[in-house]
C-alpha positions as CSV (number, residue, x, y, z in Angstrom):
1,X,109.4,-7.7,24.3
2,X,106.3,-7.2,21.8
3,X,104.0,-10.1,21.4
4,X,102.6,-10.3,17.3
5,X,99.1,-9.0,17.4
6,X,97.8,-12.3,17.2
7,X,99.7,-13.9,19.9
8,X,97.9,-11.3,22.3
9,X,94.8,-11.9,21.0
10,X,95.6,-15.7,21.7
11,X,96.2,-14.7,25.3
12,X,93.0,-12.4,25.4
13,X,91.2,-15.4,24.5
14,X,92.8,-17.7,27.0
15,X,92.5,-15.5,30.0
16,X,88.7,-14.3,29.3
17,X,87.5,-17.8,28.5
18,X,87.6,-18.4,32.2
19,X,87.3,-15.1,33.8
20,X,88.2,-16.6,37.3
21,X,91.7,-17.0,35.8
22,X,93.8,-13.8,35.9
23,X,96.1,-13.2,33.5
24,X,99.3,-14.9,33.2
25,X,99.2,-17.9,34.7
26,X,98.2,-16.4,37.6
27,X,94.7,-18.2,39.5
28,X,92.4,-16.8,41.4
29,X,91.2,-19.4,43.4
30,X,87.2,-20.3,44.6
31,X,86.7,-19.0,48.4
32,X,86.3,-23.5,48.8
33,X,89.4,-24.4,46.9
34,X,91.5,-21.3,48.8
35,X,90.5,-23.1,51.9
36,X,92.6,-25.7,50.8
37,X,95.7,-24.1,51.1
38,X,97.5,-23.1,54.1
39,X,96.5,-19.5,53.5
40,X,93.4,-18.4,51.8
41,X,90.3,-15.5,52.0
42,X,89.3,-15.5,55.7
43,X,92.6,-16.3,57.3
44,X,95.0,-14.0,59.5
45,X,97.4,-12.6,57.2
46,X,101.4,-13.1,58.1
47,X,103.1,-10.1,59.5
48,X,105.6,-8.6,56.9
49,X,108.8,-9.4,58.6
50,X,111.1,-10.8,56.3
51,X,111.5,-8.4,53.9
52,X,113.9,-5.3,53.4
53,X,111.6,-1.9,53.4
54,X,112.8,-0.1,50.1
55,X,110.8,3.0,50.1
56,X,108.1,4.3,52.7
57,X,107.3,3.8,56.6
58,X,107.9,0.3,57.7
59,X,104.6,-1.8,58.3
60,X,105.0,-4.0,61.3
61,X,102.0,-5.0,62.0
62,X,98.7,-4.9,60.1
63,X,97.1,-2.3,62.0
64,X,93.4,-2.7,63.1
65,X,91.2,-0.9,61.1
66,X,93.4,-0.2,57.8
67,X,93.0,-2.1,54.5
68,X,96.0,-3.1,52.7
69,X,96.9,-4.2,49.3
70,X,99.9,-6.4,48.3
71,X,100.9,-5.9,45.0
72,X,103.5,-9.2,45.0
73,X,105.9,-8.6,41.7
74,X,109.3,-8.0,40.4
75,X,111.3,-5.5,37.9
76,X,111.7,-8.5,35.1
77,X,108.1,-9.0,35.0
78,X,106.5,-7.2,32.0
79,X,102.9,-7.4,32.9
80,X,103.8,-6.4,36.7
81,X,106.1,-3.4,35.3
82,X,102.6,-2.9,33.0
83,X,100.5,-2.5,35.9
84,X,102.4,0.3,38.1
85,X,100.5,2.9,37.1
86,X,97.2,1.3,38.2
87,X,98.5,0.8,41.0
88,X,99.6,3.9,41.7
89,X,96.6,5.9,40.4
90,X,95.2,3.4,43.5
91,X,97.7,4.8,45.8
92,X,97.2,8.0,45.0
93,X,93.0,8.0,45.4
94,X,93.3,5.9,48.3
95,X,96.4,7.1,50.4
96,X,94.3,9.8,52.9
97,X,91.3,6.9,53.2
98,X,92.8,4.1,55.6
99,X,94.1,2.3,52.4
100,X,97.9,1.4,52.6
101,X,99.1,0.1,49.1
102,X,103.1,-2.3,49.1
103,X,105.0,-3.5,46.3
104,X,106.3,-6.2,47.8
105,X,109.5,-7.8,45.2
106,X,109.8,-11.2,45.2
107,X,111.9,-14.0,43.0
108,X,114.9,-11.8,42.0
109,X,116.9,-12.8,39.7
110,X,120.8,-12.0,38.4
111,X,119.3,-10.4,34.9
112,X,117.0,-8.3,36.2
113,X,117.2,-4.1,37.3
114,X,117.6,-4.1,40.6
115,X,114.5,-3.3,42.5
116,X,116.1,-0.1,44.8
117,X,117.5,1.1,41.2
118,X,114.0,0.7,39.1
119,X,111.5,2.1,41.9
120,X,114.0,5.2,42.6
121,X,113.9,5.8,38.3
122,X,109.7,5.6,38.7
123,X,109.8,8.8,41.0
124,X,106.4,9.7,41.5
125,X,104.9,7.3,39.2
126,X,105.7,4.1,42.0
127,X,104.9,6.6,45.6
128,X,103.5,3.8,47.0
129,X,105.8,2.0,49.8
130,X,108.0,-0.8,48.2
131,X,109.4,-3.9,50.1
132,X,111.9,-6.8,49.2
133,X,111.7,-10.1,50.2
134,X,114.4,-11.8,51.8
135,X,115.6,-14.8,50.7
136,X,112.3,-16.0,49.7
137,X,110.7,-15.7,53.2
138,X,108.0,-13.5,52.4
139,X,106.9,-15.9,48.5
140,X,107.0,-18.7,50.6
141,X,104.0,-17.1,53.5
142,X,101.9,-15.8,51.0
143,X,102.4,-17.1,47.9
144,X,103.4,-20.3,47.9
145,X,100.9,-20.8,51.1
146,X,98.2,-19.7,49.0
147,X,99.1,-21.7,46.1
148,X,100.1,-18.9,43.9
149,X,102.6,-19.6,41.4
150,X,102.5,-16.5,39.3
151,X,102.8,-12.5,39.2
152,X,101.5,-9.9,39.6
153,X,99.5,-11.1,42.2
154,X,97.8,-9.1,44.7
155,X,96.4,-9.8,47.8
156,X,93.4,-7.3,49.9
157,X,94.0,-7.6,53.7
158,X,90.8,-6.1,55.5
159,X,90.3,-4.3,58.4
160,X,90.9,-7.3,61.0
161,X,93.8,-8.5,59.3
162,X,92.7,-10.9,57.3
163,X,93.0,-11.9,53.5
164,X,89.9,-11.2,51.6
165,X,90.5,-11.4,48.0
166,X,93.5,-13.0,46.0
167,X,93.7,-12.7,42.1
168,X,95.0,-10.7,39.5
169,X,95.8,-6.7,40.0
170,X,94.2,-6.2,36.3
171,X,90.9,-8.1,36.9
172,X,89.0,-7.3,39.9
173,X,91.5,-5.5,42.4
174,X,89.5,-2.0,42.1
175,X,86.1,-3.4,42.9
176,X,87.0,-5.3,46.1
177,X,89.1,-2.4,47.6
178,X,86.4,-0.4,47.3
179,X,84.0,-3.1,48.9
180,X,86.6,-3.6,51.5
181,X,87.2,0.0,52.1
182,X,83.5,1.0,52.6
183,X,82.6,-2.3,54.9
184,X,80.6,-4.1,52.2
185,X,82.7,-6.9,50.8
186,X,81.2,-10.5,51.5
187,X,83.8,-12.5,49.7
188,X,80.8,-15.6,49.4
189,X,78.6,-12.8,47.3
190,X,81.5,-11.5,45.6
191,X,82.4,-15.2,44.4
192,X,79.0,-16.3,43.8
193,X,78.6,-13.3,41.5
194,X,81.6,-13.9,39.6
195,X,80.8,-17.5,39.1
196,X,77.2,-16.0,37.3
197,X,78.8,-14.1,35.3
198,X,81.3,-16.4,34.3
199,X,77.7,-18.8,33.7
200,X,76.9,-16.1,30.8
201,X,80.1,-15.9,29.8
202,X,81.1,-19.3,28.4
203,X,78.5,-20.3,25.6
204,X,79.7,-16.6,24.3
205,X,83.5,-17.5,24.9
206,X,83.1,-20.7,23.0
207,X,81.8,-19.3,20.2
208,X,84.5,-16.7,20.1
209,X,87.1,-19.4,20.5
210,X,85.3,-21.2,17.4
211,X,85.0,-17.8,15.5
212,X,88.5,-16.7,15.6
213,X,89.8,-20.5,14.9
214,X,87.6,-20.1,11.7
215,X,89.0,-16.4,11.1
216,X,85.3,-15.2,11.2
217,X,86.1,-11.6,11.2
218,X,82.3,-10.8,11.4
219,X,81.5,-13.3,14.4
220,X,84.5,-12.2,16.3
221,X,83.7,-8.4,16.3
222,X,80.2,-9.0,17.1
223,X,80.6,-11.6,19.9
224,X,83.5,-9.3,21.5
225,X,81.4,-6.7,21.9
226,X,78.6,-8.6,23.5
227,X,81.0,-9.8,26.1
228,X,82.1,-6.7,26.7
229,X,78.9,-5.5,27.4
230,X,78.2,-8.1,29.8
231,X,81.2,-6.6,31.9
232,X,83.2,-4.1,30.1
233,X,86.0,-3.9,32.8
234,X,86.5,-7.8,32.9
235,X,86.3,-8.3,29.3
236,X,88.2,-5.0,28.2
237,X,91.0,-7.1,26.9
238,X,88.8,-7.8,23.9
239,X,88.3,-4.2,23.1
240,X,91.4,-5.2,20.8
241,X,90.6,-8.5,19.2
242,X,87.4,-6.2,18.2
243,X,89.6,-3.5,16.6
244,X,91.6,-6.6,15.0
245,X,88.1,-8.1,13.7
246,X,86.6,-4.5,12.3
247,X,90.3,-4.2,10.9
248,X,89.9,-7.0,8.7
249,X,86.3,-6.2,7.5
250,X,85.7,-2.1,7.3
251,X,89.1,-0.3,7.9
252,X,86.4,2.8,8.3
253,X,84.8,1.0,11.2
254,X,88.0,-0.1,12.9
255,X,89.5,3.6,12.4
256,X,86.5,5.0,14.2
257,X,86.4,2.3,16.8
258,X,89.8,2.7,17.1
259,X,89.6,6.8,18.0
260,X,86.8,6.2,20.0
261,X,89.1,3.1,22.4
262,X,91.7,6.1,22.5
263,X,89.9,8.9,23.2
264,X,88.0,7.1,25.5
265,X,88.3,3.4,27.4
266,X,92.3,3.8,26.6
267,X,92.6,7.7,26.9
268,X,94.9,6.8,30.4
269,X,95.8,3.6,29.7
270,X,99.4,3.6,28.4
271,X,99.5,-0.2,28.1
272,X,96.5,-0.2,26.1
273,X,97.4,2.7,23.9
274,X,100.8,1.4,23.0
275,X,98.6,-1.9,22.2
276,X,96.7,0.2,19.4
277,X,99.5,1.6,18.1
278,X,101.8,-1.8,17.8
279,X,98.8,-3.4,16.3
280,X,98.6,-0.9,13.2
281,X,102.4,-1.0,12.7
282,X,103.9,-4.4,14.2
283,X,106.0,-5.7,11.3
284,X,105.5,-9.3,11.9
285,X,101.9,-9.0,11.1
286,X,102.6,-8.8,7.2
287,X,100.3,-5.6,6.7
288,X,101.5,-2.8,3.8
289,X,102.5,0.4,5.4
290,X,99.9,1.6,2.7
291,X,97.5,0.0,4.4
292,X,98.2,1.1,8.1
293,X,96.0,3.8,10.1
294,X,99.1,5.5,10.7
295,X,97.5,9.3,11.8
296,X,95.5,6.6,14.6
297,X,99.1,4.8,15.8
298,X,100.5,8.2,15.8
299,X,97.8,9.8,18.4
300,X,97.9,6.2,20.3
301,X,102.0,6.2,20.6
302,X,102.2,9.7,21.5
303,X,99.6,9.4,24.0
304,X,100.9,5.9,25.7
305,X,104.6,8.1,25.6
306,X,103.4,11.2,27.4
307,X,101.2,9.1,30.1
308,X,104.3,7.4,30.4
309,X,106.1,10.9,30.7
310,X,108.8,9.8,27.9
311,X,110.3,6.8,30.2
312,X,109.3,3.6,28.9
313,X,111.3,2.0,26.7
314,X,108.5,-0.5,24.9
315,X,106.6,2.8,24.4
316,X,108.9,4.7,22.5
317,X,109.7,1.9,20.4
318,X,106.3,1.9,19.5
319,X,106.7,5.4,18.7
320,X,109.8,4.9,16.4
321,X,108.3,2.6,14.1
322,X,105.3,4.4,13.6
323,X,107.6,7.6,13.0
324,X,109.6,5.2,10.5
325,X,106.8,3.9,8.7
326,X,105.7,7.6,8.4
327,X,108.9,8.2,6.1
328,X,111.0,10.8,8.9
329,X,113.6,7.7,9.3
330,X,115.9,9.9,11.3
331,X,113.6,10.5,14.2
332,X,112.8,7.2,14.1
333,X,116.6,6.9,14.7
334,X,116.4,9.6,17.6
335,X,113.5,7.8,19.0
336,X,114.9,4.1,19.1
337,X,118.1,5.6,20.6
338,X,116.5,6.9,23.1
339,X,114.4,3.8,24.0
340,X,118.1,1.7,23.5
341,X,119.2,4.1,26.1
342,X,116.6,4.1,29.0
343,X,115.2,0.2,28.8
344,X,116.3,-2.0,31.3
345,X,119.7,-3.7,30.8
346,X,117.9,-7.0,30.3
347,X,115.4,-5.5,27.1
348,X,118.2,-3.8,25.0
349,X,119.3,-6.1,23.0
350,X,115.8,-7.0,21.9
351,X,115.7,-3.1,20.8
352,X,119.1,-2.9,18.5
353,X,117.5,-4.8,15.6
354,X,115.4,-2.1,14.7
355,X,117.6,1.0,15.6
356,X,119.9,-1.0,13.5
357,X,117.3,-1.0,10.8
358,X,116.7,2.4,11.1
359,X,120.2,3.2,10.5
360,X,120.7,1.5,7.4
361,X,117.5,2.5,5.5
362,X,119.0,5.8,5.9
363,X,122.3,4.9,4.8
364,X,120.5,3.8,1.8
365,X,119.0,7.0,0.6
């Protein structure tokens, strides 16, 4: 469920040395290599008719003069699950402006919570309308057209009807929909741009690449941070390699740029809270609880748990083992019961191990 600290970095690095990649595995293609495919930026986009409306009106037809945003994605996907509330804070700032946001579900499988079941447990936190596809109609026109082979993806529809923008929800989505929304999207510009950026980027990427390789603590904090000032939204997955790096060479440093990544860039982000938190207290990472910034993991977890409203599973378990760490081993065990309870059929038996744990070291005392 939890990747080690420096797995994620790993990823971080992957995804950011090429920032026209989104993450996990998922491209976003150049404006000449989408015209490629059968459906790229510039082309009409297929009506959504094979698919089974979940929650919300039915959309027929892309209506002239609305924008639309297809989140596609499905309830065993972590990072789609990871980016609902984006999505939703989208929903919500966008839903009176001409903006029409979908889930649309795609590549079910028999492990996973049903999609009906998991967007009727979100409530409020997933208003947006929520459609499945049927038997693989709906991947096939738009994904596989496209040449998409991962999720989340999303896809911006204009106000003609045709696809402007394909890529990653996390890495570019809020920008364009507000270009689109407001008539000032040229998808040439926007990729032109993009392509400059990613022209500063690399010499800085490969040295970053080289520094962490070399675990040069120093290098790594200081070459994050000029990346991030170069774009801070497309390189804000770094914020935490940086917290890593100032970890390893001024705990005071890291601590402070730790509150002020809480308090501030992550102060709403759940997903990047709970990544604070299960940095200072992951046990695979080999650090002494002695060591640990517990009083930051516990303002991080709690945070990520009441953004979350007390419903994510990954979250509380976060919360449990900074609680444990923290000596109180049976609200630890109250904690991990609860996220045992609430996760998804397919994520609990990841979670026993340490409820288990729990259990015995207070059998122990």
């Amino acid at each position: 469920m939890k990747m080690q600290l420096t797995a994620a970095v790993l990823a971080a690095l992957a995804m950011t040395a090429t920032p026209a990649l989104a993450q996990m595995d998922n491209a976003q293609d150049t404006i000449k290599e989408q015209a490629k495919k059968k459906l790229g930026v510039g082309d009409k986009a297929p009506a959504l008719t094979d698919v089974t409306w979940i929650q919300g009106d039915k959309v027929t037809e892309f209506e002239s003069g609305q924008v639309y945003v297809l989140d596609f994605w499905a309830t065993w996907c972590g990072p789609c699950v990871a980016s609902i509330p984006h999505i939703n804070e989208m929903h919500n700032e966008y839903k009176d402006k001409g903006v029409n946001i979908i889930g649309v579900a795609i590549w079910p499988n028999d492990r996973m919570t049903p999609t009906k079941d998991f967007v009727e447990s979100k409530g409020d936190d997933m208003a947006y309308r929520i459609a499945a596809d049927v038997e693989g109609k709906t991947a096939d026109a738009y994904m596989k057209a496209s040449g998409q082979n991962g999720i989340p993806t999303a896809m911006v529809i204009d106000q003609e009807g045709k696809i402007a923008w394909i890529g990653h929800p996390m890495d570019g989505l809020d920008e364009v929909v507000e270009m689109v929304h407001e008539g000032k999207f040229d998808a040439l510009a926007y990729d032109a741009k993009k392509k400059a950026l990613e022209a500063k980027a690399k010499p800085l990427m490969d040295q970053l690449n080289t520094a962490y390789r070399a675990q040069d603590w120093s290098k790594i904090a200081d070459i994050s941070e000029k990346l991030m000032a170069l774009d801070a939204k497309k390189f804000s997955n770094l914020a935490m390699l940086r917290y890593q790096a100032l970890n390893h060479i001024d705990a005071g440093a890291a601590s402070a740029y730790g509150k002020e990544l809480i308090r501030g860039q992550f102060a709403k982000d759940a997903q990047g809270l709970n990544s604070i938190a299960w940095g200072i207290v992951d046990p695979d990472a080999g650090n002494d609880i002695a060591d640990m910034d517990l009083g930051l993991a516990m303002e991080a977890a709690e945070r990520a748990c009441e953004l979350t409203k007390w419903e994510d599973a990954s979250i509380i378990d976060t919360l449990a083992r900074v609680v444990f760490n923290k000596g109180d081993i049976k609200k630890a065990i109250q904690l991990q019961t609860k996220a045992v309870d609430i996760a998804p059929a397919e994520d609990k038996e990841q979670l026993m191990p340490a409820l288990e744990e729990y259990k015995a070291a207070l059998s122990s005392m």
